[in-house]
Amino acid sequence: IGIKTKEELVKVFNDKIIPLLQEYFYGDFGKIGLILGSKFVEETDYSNVKFPNNFDFNINKDKGYKIKDITTENIVEAVKSIINDES
C-alpha cells in the first residue's frame, strides 16, 4: 500500500478501509466492529436522538455502534489490536 507514516496509515483507514467495510456491510457498524474490534468501533447511545415521527426505526432505539475517531495517536494500538486478537 506504500504506507510510511502514521498519518498515511490513518488516511488509508479513514479514506479506504472503513468506507469499503461500510459498503460491504451496508453501514452496519456492529458488523464492522466484528472485523476491526473495539479499538475502531464503539457502542453509542441513541436515546437522546430525535428521529422524525414518520421514521420507523425498528432496531433497538437506545443502542447502536459508531466508528471511533482514528488518529495518529491511536492508530498503532488499534491496528495491533486487530493483529494480536487474544479473544
Short mmCIF file of C-alpha atoms in Angstrom, two decimals:
data_model
loop_
_atom_site.label_atom_id
_atom_site.label_comp_id
_atom_site.label_asym_id
_atom_site.label_seq_id
_atom_site.Cartn_x
_atom_site.Cartn_y
_atom_site.Cartn_z
CA ILE A 1 0.00 0.00 0.00
CA GLY A 2 3.03 2.25 0.33
CA ILE A 3 2.40 3.46 3.88
CA LYS A 4 5.42 5.02 5.56
CA THR A 5 3.96 7.19 8.32
CA LYS A 6 1.21 7.06 10.93
CA GLU A 7 -0.55 9.87 9.09
CA GLU A 8 -0.65 7.78 5.91
CA LEU A 9 -1.97 4.78 7.87
CA VAL A 10 -4.75 6.91 9.40
CA LYS A 11 -5.64 8.25 5.94
CA VAL A 12 -5.84 4.73 4.46
CA PHE A 13 -8.11 3.52 7.27
CA ASN A 14 -10.34 6.63 7.20
CA ASP A 15 -10.49 7.04 3.42
CA LYS A 16 -10.31 3.48 2.10
CA ILE A 17 -10.67 0.60 4.56
CA ILE A 18 -13.54 1.87 6.72
CA PRO A 19 -15.61 3.18 3.76
CA LEU A 20 -15.09 -0.15 1.97
CA LEU A 21 -16.29 -2.07 5.03
CA GLN A 22 -19.27 0.30 5.33
CA GLU A 23 -20.18 -0.53 1.76
CA TYR A 24 -19.73 -4.30 2.26
CA PHE A 25 -21.84 -4.35 5.44
CA TYR A 26 -24.40 -1.72 4.32
CA GLY A 27 -23.39 0.67 7.09
CA ASP A 28 -23.84 -1.88 9.88
CA PHE A 29 -21.17 -0.66 12.31
CA GLY A 30 -21.78 -3.62 14.62
CA LYS A 31 -20.60 -5.99 11.89
CA ILE A 32 -17.65 -3.74 11.12
CA GLY A 33 -16.81 -3.99 14.82
CA LEU A 34 -16.70 -7.77 14.49
CA ILE A 35 -13.96 -7.31 11.88
CA LEU A 36 -11.96 -4.41 13.31
CA GLY A 37 -12.71 -4.71 17.03
CA SER A 38 -13.37 -2.28 19.85
CA LYS A 39 -10.44 0.00 19.05
CA PHE A 40 -12.26 1.09 15.88
CA VAL A 41 -15.95 0.73 16.76
CA GLU A 42 -17.77 1.64 19.96
CA GLU A 43 -21.29 1.31 21.27
CA THR A 44 -23.24 4.55 21.28
CA ASP A 45 -26.43 5.73 22.92
CA TYR A 46 -29.25 6.93 20.67
CA SER A 47 -31.75 7.57 23.46
CA ASN A 48 -31.36 11.37 23.14
CA VAL A 49 -31.55 11.46 19.33
CA LYS A 50 -34.75 12.90 17.92
CA PHE A 51 -35.96 10.88 14.91
CA PRO A 52 -38.75 12.16 12.65
CA ASN A 53 -42.18 10.87 13.67
CA ASN A 54 -42.65 9.01 10.42
CA PHE A 55 -39.27 7.25 10.62
CA ASP A 56 -39.70 3.58 11.56
CA PHE A 57 -36.52 2.81 13.45
CA ASN A 58 -37.30 -0.79 14.38
CA ILE A 59 -33.86 -1.68 15.69
CA ASN A 60 -33.07 -1.11 19.38
CA LYS A 61 -33.67 2.64 19.58
CA ASP A 62 -31.33 3.21 22.50
CA LYS A 63 -28.13 1.46 21.42
CA GLY A 64 -26.07 1.28 18.29
CA TYR A 65 -22.48 1.48 17.12
CA LYS A 66 -20.29 4.15 15.62
CA ILE A 67 -16.79 4.38 14.22
CA LYS A 68 -14.31 5.87 16.67
CA ASP A 69 -12.13 8.78 15.62
CA ILE A 70 -8.95 7.25 14.23
CA THR A 71 -5.94 9.50 14.82
CA THR A 72 -2.16 9.29 14.72
CA GLU A 73 -2.25 8.89 18.50
CA ASN A 74 -4.37 5.73 18.50
CA ILE A 75 -3.81 4.10 15.10
CA VAL A 76 -0.85 1.91 16.08
CA GLU A 77 -2.65 0.49 19.12
CA ALA A 78 -5.80 -0.05 17.05
CA VAL A 79 -4.00 -1.94 14.29
CA LYS A 80 -2.11 -4.03 16.84
CA SER A 81 -5.44 -5.00 18.37
CA ILE A 82 -6.52 -6.50 15.03
CA ILE A 83 -3.29 -8.43 14.61
CA ASN A 84 -2.94 -9.60 18.22
CA ASP A 85 -6.56 -10.53 18.87
CA GLU A 86 -6.47 -12.56 22.08
CA SER A 87 -10.20 -13.28 22.31
#
